[in-house]
Amino acid sequence: MATDAMAELDKEVQRQKRTEEALTRIAAAKARMILNRDPRFAFFVCLLMRLKVKVAWDIETMATDGRSLYLNPDFTMGLAHDPDPSKSELVGVLVHEVMHCSNAHF
C-alpha cells in the first residue's frame, strides 16, 4: 500500500515538473516572438498574449476556446523549439491556435 502511494506521489511530482517545463517553454516562445521584432509575428503575439495559458492533461495537443490556450505538457515538450521563431515548431503551433481565435473557430 505504501509503495503504491509513493509511486502515485512520484508520478504527480513528475507531472508537475513536466508542467513547469512546458509553461516555461511557452513563455520563452512568446518572449522570442516579441524580442525578434519581426513584423510577421506582431499580430500573432498580440493575440497570444491575451490568452490565459492552462494545462490540460486530458487533451492530446493544444486547443483554445478564444479565452484560454489549453496545452498538454507532453505534447508541448515534444515540439521543436528554435531560437529563431520562424523556424520553431512550437511557435508554429502557437500561431495555429491564435488563428483559431482570429477566425472565431473555437
Short mmCIF file of N, CA, C and O in Angstrom, two decimals:
data_model
loop_
_atom_site.label_atom_id
_atom_site.label_comp_id
_atom_site.label_asym_id
_atom_site.label_seq_id
_atom_site.Cartn_x
_atom_site.Cartn_y
_atom_site.Cartn_z
N MET A 1 0.82 -1.18 0.00
CA MET A 1 0.00 0.00 0.00
C MET A 1 0.87 1.25 0.00
O MET A 1 0.62 2.18 -0.75
N ALA A 2 1.90 1.27 0.83
CA ALA A 2 2.80 2.43 0.89
C ALA A 2 3.56 2.59 -0.42
O ALA A 2 3.83 3.71 -0.85
N THR A 3 3.90 1.47 -1.06
CA THR A 3 4.61 1.52 -2.33
C THR A 3 3.72 2.15 -3.40
O THR A 3 4.20 2.95 -4.21
N ASP A 4 2.44 1.81 -3.42
CA ASP A 4 1.51 2.41 -4.38
C ASP A 4 1.38 3.91 -4.16
O ASP A 4 1.34 4.69 -5.11
N ALA A 5 1.32 4.30 -2.90
CA ALA A 5 1.21 5.73 -2.58
C ALA A 5 2.46 6.47 -3.02
O ALA A 5 2.38 7.59 -3.54
N MET A 6 3.62 5.87 -2.81
CA MET A 6 4.88 6.50 -3.23
C MET A 6 4.97 6.60 -4.75
O MET A 6 5.43 7.60 -5.28
N ALA A 7 4.52 5.56 -5.42
CA ALA A 7 4.55 5.57 -6.88
C ALA A 7 3.61 6.66 -7.41
O ALA A 7 3.95 7.37 -8.36
N GLU A 8 2.44 6.80 -6.79
CA GLU A 8 1.49 7.82 -7.20
C GLU A 8 2.05 9.22 -6.94
O GLU A 8 1.90 10.14 -7.75
N LEU A 9 2.71 9.37 -5.81
CA LEU A 9 3.33 10.65 -5.47
C LEU A 9 4.45 10.98 -6.45
O LEU A 9 4.56 12.12 -6.92
N ASP A 10 5.26 10.00 -6.79
CA ASP A 10 6.34 10.20 -7.75
C ASP A 10 5.78 10.59 -9.12
O ASP A 10 6.30 11.49 -9.79
N LYS A 11 4.69 9.95 -9.52
CA LYS A 11 4.04 10.28 -10.79
C LYS A 11 3.56 11.73 -10.78
O LYS A 11 3.72 12.45 -11.76
N GLU A 12 2.98 12.16 -9.69
CA GLU A 12 2.48 13.53 -9.59
C GLU A 12 3.63 14.54 -9.59
O GLU A 12 3.51 15.61 -10.20
N VAL A 13 4.72 14.21 -8.95
CA VAL A 13 5.89 15.09 -8.96
C VAL A 13 6.43 15.23 -10.38
O VAL A 13 6.77 16.34 -10.82
N GLN A 14 6.51 14.13 -11.11
CA GLN A 14 7.00 14.17 -12.49
C GLN A 14 6.05 14.98 -13.38
O GLN A 14 6.49 15.75 -14.23
N ARG A 15 4.77 14.84 -13.13
CA ARG A 15 3.77 15.59 -13.90
C ARG A 15 3.91 17.09 -13.63
O ARG A 15 3.83 17.90 -14.55
N GLN A 16 4.13 17.43 -12.37
CA GLN A 16 4.31 18.85 -12.01
C GLN A 16 5.58 19.42 -12.65
O GLN A 16 5.58 20.53 -13.17
N LYS A 17 6.64 18.64 -12.64
CA LYS A 17 7.89 19.07 -13.26
C LYS A 17 7.69 19.28 -14.76
O LYS A 17 8.13 20.30 -15.32
N ARG A 18 7.00 18.37 -15.41
CA ARG A 18 6.74 18.48 -16.85
C ARG A 18 5.87 19.71 -17.15
O ARG A 18 6.10 20.42 -18.14
N THR A 19 4.91 19.98 -16.28
CA THR A 19 4.04 21.16 -16.42
C THR A 19 4.86 22.44 -16.35
O THR A 19 4.71 23.34 -17.19
N GLU A 20 5.73 22.54 -15.36
CA GLU A 20 6.57 23.73 -15.20
C GLU A 20 7.48 23.92 -16.41
O GLU A 20 7.66 25.05 -16.88
N GLU A 21 8.06 22.84 -16.91
CA GLU A 21 8.93 22.93 -18.08
C GLU A 21 8.15 23.42 -19.30
O GLU A 21 8.63 24.26 -20.06
N ALA A 22 6.93 22.90 -19.49
CA ALA A 22 6.12 23.29 -20.64
C ALA A 22 5.71 24.76 -20.55
O ALA A 22 5.77 25.49 -21.55
N LEU A 23 5.32 25.21 -19.37
CA LEU A 23 4.92 26.60 -19.20
C LEU A 23 6.11 27.55 -19.42
O LEU A 23 5.95 28.62 -20.00
N THR A 24 7.28 27.13 -18.99
CA THR A 24 8.49 27.91 -19.22
C THR A 24 8.80 27.98 -20.72
O THR A 24 9.17 29.03 -21.24
N ARG A 25 8.61 26.88 -21.40
CA ARG A 25 8.88 26.84 -22.84
C ARG A 25 7.90 27.75 -23.61
O ARG A 25 8.29 28.45 -24.54
N ILE A 26 6.64 27.77 -23.18
CA ILE A 26 5.64 28.66 -23.81
C ILE A 26 6.04 30.12 -23.57
O ILE A 26 6.00 30.95 -24.49
N ALA A 27 6.42 30.45 -22.35
CA ALA A 27 6.83 31.83 -22.03
C ALA A 27 8.05 32.23 -22.85
O ALA A 27 8.12 33.36 -23.35
N ALA A 28 8.99 31.32 -23.02
CA ALA A 28 10.19 31.61 -23.82
C ALA A 28 9.82 31.84 -25.28
O ALA A 28 10.37 32.74 -25.94
N ALA A 29 8.89 31.05 -25.80
CA ALA A 29 8.48 31.22 -27.20
C ALA A 29 7.81 32.58 -27.39
O ALA A 29 8.08 33.28 -28.37
N LYS A 30 6.96 32.98 -26.45
CA LYS A 30 6.32 34.29 -26.52
C LYS A 30 7.38 35.40 -26.49
O LYS A 30 7.33 36.34 -27.28
N ALA A 31 8.33 35.27 -25.59
CA ALA A 31 9.38 36.29 -25.47
C ALA A 31 10.19 36.39 -26.75
O ALA A 31 10.50 37.49 -27.22
N ARG A 32 10.51 35.26 -27.35
CA ARG A 32 11.29 35.29 -28.60
C ARG A 32 10.49 35.93 -29.73
O ARG A 32 11.05 36.62 -30.58
N MET A 33 9.19 35.68 -29.75
CA MET A 33 8.35 36.31 -30.77
C MET A 33 8.35 37.83 -30.62
O MET A 33 8.37 38.57 -31.59
N ILE A 34 8.34 38.29 -29.37
CA ILE A 34 8.35 39.74 -29.11
C ILE A 34 9.72 40.33 -29.39
O ILE A 34 9.85 41.32 -30.09
N LEU A 35 10.75 39.73 -28.85
CA LEU A 35 12.10 40.28 -28.96
C LEU A 35 12.69 40.17 -30.35
O LEU A 35 13.60 40.91 -30.70
N ASN A 36 12.17 39.27 -31.15
CA ASN A 36 12.66 39.11 -32.51
C ASN A 36 12.36 40.33 -33.37
O ASN A 36 13.06 40.60 -34.33
N ARG A 37 11.32 41.07 -33.00
CA ARG A 37 10.91 42.29 -33.70
C ARG A 37 10.60 42.06 -35.18
O ARG A 37 10.71 42.97 -36.00
N ASP A 38 10.21 40.86 -35.51
CA ASP A 38 9.80 40.55 -36.88
C ASP A 38 8.33 40.95 -37.01
O ASP A 38 7.49 40.44 -36.28
N PRO A 39 8.02 41.85 -37.91
CA PRO A 39 6.63 42.32 -38.03
C PRO A 39 5.63 41.21 -38.35
O PRO A 39 4.45 41.35 -38.08
N ARG A 40 6.11 40.10 -38.89
CA ARG A 40 5.20 38.98 -39.19
C ARG A 40 4.58 38.40 -37.92
O ARG A 40 3.51 37.81 -37.97
N PHE A 41 5.25 38.57 -36.78
CA PHE A 41 4.75 38.00 -35.53
C PHE A 41 3.93 38.98 -34.70
O PHE A 41 3.32 38.58 -33.71
N ALA A 42 3.91 40.24 -35.06
CA ALA A 42 3.25 41.27 -34.24
C ALA A 42 1.78 40.94 -33.99
O ALA A 42 1.31 40.97 -32.85
N PHE A 43 1.05 40.61 -35.03
CA PHE A 43 -0.37 40.28 -34.91
C PHE A 43 -0.58 39.06 -34.02
O PHE A 43 -1.39 39.07 -33.09
N PHE A 44 0.19 38.02 -34.29
CA PHE A 44 0.02 36.77 -33.56
C PHE A 44 0.35 36.90 -32.09
O PHE A 44 -0.35 36.40 -31.23
N VAL A 45 1.44 37.58 -31.79
CA VAL A 45 1.86 37.69 -30.39
C VAL A 45 0.89 38.58 -29.61
O VAL A 45 0.64 38.34 -28.44
N CYS A 46 0.30 39.58 -30.26
CA CYS A 46 -0.71 40.41 -29.58
C CYS A 46 -1.90 39.56 -29.15
O CYS A 46 -2.38 39.68 -28.02
N LEU A 47 -2.38 38.71 -30.04
CA LEU A 47 -3.49 37.83 -29.68
C LEU A 47 -3.06 36.77 -28.67
O LEU A 47 -3.80 36.45 -27.73
N LEU A 48 -1.88 36.25 -28.86
CA LEU A 48 -1.37 35.21 -27.96
C LEU A 48 -1.25 35.71 -26.53
O LEU A 48 -1.56 34.98 -25.58
N MET A 49 -0.83 36.95 -26.36
CA MET A 49 -0.66 37.49 -25.02
C MET A 49 -1.99 37.65 -24.28
O MET A 49 -2.02 37.74 -23.07
N ARG A 50 -3.10 37.68 -25.01
CA ARG A 50 -4.42 37.80 -24.38
C ARG A 50 -4.95 36.47 -23.86
O ARG A 50 -5.87 36.44 -23.05
N LEU A 51 -4.40 35.38 -24.35
CA LEU A 51 -4.88 34.06 -23.93
C LEU A 51 -4.25 33.63 -22.62
O LEU A 51 -3.03 33.73 -22.44
N LYS A 52 -5.08 33.14 -21.71
CA LYS A 52 -4.56 32.55 -20.47
C LYS A 52 -4.08 31.15 -20.79
O LYS A 52 -4.80 30.37 -21.43
N VAL A 53 -2.89 30.83 -20.36
CA VAL A 53 -2.34 29.50 -20.62
C VAL A 53 -2.75 28.57 -19.49
O VAL A 53 -2.52 28.86 -18.31
N LYS A 54 -3.38 27.45 -19.87
CA LYS A 54 -3.86 26.48 -18.89
C LYS A 54 -3.42 25.08 -19.30
O LYS A 54 -3.43 24.73 -20.47
N VAL A 55 -3.04 24.31 -18.31
CA VAL A 55 -2.61 22.94 -18.55
C VAL A 55 -3.85 22.04 -18.60
O VAL A 55 -4.74 22.17 -17.76
N ALA A 56 -3.88 21.16 -19.57
CA ALA A 56 -4.99 20.21 -19.73
C ALA A 56 -4.41 18.86 -20.13
O ALA A 56 -4.13 18.62 -21.30
N TRP A 57 -4.22 18.01 -19.16
CA TRP A 57 -3.64 16.70 -19.43
C TRP A 57 -4.60 15.81 -20.22
O TRP A 57 -4.18 14.81 -20.80
N ASP A 58 -5.87 16.16 -20.27
CA ASP A 58 -6.86 15.32 -20.93
C ASP A 58 -6.98 15.59 -22.43
O ASP A 58 -7.74 14.91 -23.11
N ILE A 59 -6.25 16.56 -22.95
CA ILE A 59 -6.23 16.77 -24.40
C ILE A 59 -4.90 16.25 -24.95
O ILE A 59 -3.92 16.15 -24.21
N GLU A 60 -4.88 15.95 -26.23
CA GLU A 60 -3.67 15.37 -26.81
C GLU A 60 -2.64 16.41 -27.23
O GLU A 60 -1.45 16.14 -27.21
N THR A 61 -3.08 17.59 -27.64
CA THR A 61 -2.16 18.57 -28.21
C THR A 61 -2.35 19.93 -27.54
O THR A 61 -2.00 20.11 -26.39
N MET A 62 -2.88 20.88 -28.28
CA MET A 62 -3.25 22.20 -27.76
C MET A 62 -4.63 22.53 -28.28
O MET A 62 -5.08 21.98 -29.28
N ALA A 63 -5.30 23.45 -27.59
CA ALA A 63 -6.64 23.87 -28.00
C ALA A 63 -6.89 25.27 -27.46
O ALA A 63 -6.17 25.74 -26.57
N THR A 64 -7.92 25.91 -27.99
CA THR A 64 -8.31 27.21 -27.48
C THR A 64 -9.83 27.33 -27.50
O THR A 64 -10.49 26.70 -28.33
N ASP A 65 -10.34 28.12 -26.58
CA ASP A 65 -11.77 28.45 -26.57
C ASP A 65 -11.96 29.94 -26.83
O ASP A 65 -13.03 30.48 -26.64
N GLY A 66 -10.89 30.60 -27.26
CA GLY A 66 -10.94 32.03 -27.52
C GLY A 66 -10.53 32.88 -26.34
O GLY A 66 -10.26 34.07 -26.48
N ARG A 67 -10.48 32.29 -25.17
CA ARG A 67 -10.06 33.00 -23.96
C ARG A 67 -8.82 32.38 -23.33
O ARG A 67 -8.04 33.06 -22.69
N SER A 68 -8.68 31.09 -23.51
CA SER A 68 -7.56 30.36 -22.92
C SER A 68 -6.87 29.52 -23.97
O SER A 68 -7.48 29.12 -24.96
N LEU A 69 -5.61 29.26 -23.71
CA LEU A 69 -4.83 28.33 -24.52
C LEU A 69 -4.59 27.10 -23.64
O LEU A 69 -3.95 27.21 -22.59
N TYR A 70 -5.15 25.97 -24.02
CA TYR A 70 -5.00 24.74 -23.27
C TYR A 70 -3.87 23.93 -23.90
O TYR A 70 -3.80 23.82 -25.12
N LEU A 71 -3.03 23.38 -23.06
CA LEU A 71 -1.91 22.61 -23.60
C LEU A 71 -1.67 21.35 -22.80
O LEU A 71 -1.89 21.31 -21.59
N ASN A 72 -1.26 20.33 -23.51
CA ASN A 72 -0.79 19.11 -22.89
C ASN A 72 0.72 19.26 -22.77
O ASN A 72 1.41 19.43 -23.78
N PRO A 73 1.28 19.23 -21.56
CA PRO A 73 2.72 19.44 -21.39
C PRO A 73 3.59 18.45 -22.17
O PRO A 73 4.63 18.85 -22.69
N ASP A 74 3.17 17.19 -22.25
CA ASP A 74 3.98 16.23 -23.01
C ASP A 74 4.05 16.61 -24.49
O ASP A 74 5.12 16.54 -25.10
N PHE A 75 2.93 17.01 -25.06
CA PHE A 75 2.92 17.45 -26.45
C PHE A 75 3.80 18.69 -26.62
O PHE A 75 4.60 18.77 -27.55
N THR A 76 3.63 19.65 -25.73
CA THR A 76 4.38 20.90 -25.80
C THR A 76 5.88 20.65 -25.75
O THR A 76 6.64 21.23 -26.52
N MET A 77 6.31 19.78 -24.87
CA MET A 77 7.74 19.49 -24.73
C MET A 77 8.27 18.70 -25.92
O MET A 77 9.47 18.70 -26.17
N GLY A 78 7.40 18.05 -26.66
CA GLY A 78 7.84 17.28 -27.83
C GLY A 78 8.03 18.12 -29.08
O GLY A 78 8.59 17.63 -30.07
N LEU A 79 7.59 19.38 -29.04
CA LEU A 79 7.74 20.25 -30.20
C LEU A 79 9.14 20.84 -30.28
O LEU A 79 9.70 21.24 -29.26
N ALA A 80 9.68 20.90 -31.48
CA ALA A 80 10.99 21.51 -31.68
C ALA A 80 10.88 23.01 -31.43
O ALA A 80 9.92 23.64 -31.86
N HIS A 81 11.85 23.54 -30.72
CA HIS A 81 11.84 24.98 -30.44
C HIS A 81 13.18 25.56 -30.82
O HIS A 81 14.21 25.21 -30.26
N ASP A 82 13.16 26.42 -31.81
CA ASP A 82 14.37 27.06 -32.32
C ASP A 82 14.43 28.49 -31.80
O ASP A 82 13.40 29.12 -31.65
N PRO A 83 15.63 29.02 -31.49
CA PRO A 83 15.73 30.42 -31.07
C PRO A 83 15.16 31.39 -32.11
O PRO A 83 14.68 32.46 -31.76
N ASP A 84 15.17 31.01 -33.37
CA ASP A 84 14.57 31.83 -34.42
C ASP A 84 13.09 31.44 -34.50
O ASP A 84 12.77 30.32 -34.91
N PRO A 85 12.17 32.34 -34.12
CA PRO A 85 10.76 31.99 -34.11
C PRO A 85 10.22 31.48 -35.44
O PRO A 85 9.32 30.65 -35.46
N SER A 86 10.79 31.94 -36.54
CA SER A 86 10.29 31.50 -37.85
C SER A 86 10.65 30.04 -38.14
O SER A 86 10.12 29.45 -39.07
N LYS A 87 11.55 29.47 -37.35
CA LYS A 87 11.95 28.07 -37.53
C LYS A 87 11.46 27.17 -36.41
O LYS A 87 11.77 25.98 -36.40
N SER A 88 10.71 27.72 -35.47
CA SER A 88 10.27 26.98 -34.29
C SER A 88 8.94 26.28 -34.53
O SER A 88 7.94 26.91 -34.87
N GLU A 89 8.93 24.98 -34.32
CA GLU A 89 7.70 24.21 -34.43
C GLU A 89 6.71 24.65 -33.34
O GLU A 89 5.51 24.76 -33.60
N LEU A 90 7.20 24.95 -32.15
CA LEU A 90 6.34 25.42 -31.07
C LEU A 90 5.65 26.73 -31.44
O LEU A 90 4.44 26.88 -31.25
N VAL A 91 6.39 27.67 -31.98
CA VAL A 91 5.80 28.95 -32.41
C VAL A 91 4.76 28.69 -33.49
O VAL A 91 3.69 29.30 -33.50
N GLY A 92 5.03 27.78 -34.40
CA GLY A 92 4.07 27.45 -35.44
C GLY A 92 2.75 26.94 -34.88
O GLY A 92 1.67 27.33 -35.33
N VAL A 93 2.82 26.11 -33.87
CA VAL A 93 1.60 25.59 -33.24
C VAL A 93 0.88 26.72 -32.49
O VAL A 93 -0.35 26.82 -32.53
N LEU A 94 1.63 27.58 -31.82
CA LEU A 94 1.01 28.72 -31.12
C LEU A 94 0.30 29.64 -32.12
O LEU A 94 -0.83 30.08 -31.87
N VAL A 95 0.93 29.90 -33.24
CA VAL A 95 0.31 30.73 -34.28
C VAL A 95 -0.96 30.04 -34.80
O VAL A 95 -1.99 30.68 -35.01
N HIS A 96 -0.90 28.73 -34.97
CA HIS A 96 -2.06 27.96 -35.42
C HIS A 96 -3.23 28.15 -34.45
O HIS A 96 -4.37 28.40 -34.87
N GLU A 97 -2.96 28.05 -33.15
CA GLU A 97 -4.01 28.22 -32.16
C GLU A 97 -4.56 29.65 -32.16
O GLU A 97 -5.77 29.86 -32.03
N VAL A 98 -3.70 30.63 -32.32
CA VAL A 98 -4.14 32.02 -32.38
C VAL A 98 -5.03 32.24 -33.60
O VAL A 98 -6.01 33.00 -33.53
N MET A 99 -4.72 31.59 -34.70
CA MET A 99 -5.55 31.73 -35.89
C MET A 99 -6.97 31.20 -35.66
O MET A 99 -7.93 31.72 -36.23
N HIS A 100 -7.10 30.18 -34.81
CA HIS A 100 -8.45 29.73 -34.44
C HIS A 100 -9.21 30.89 -33.80
O HIS A 100 -10.40 31.09 -34.08
N CYS A 101 -8.54 31.64 -32.95
CA CYS A 101 -9.19 32.78 -32.29
C CYS A 101 -9.53 33.88 -33.30
O CYS A 101 -10.64 34.41 -33.29
N SER A 102 -8.58 34.22 -34.15
CA SER A 102 -8.80 35.33 -35.08
C SER A 102 -9.92 35.01 -36.09
O SER A 102 -10.58 35.90 -36.58
N ASN A 103 -10.12 33.72 -36.37
CA ASN A 103 -11.15 33.31 -37.30
C ASN A 103 -12.44 32.82 -36.60
O ASN A 103 -13.32 32.28 -37.25
N ALA A 104 -12.49 32.99 -35.26
CA ALA A 104 -13.64 32.56 -34.46
C ALA A 104 -13.94 31.07 -34.63
O ALA A 104 -15.08 30.66 -34.73
N HIS A 105 -12.91 30.27 -34.66
CA HIS A 105 -13.04 28.80 -34.77
C HIS A 105 -12.76 28.16 -33.43
O HIS A 105 -11.82 27.41 -33.28
N PHE A 106 -13.55 28.45 -32.46
CA PHE A 106 -13.29 27.86 -31.13
C PHE A 106 -14.02 26.54 -31.04
O PHE A 106 -15.16 26.42 -30.94
#
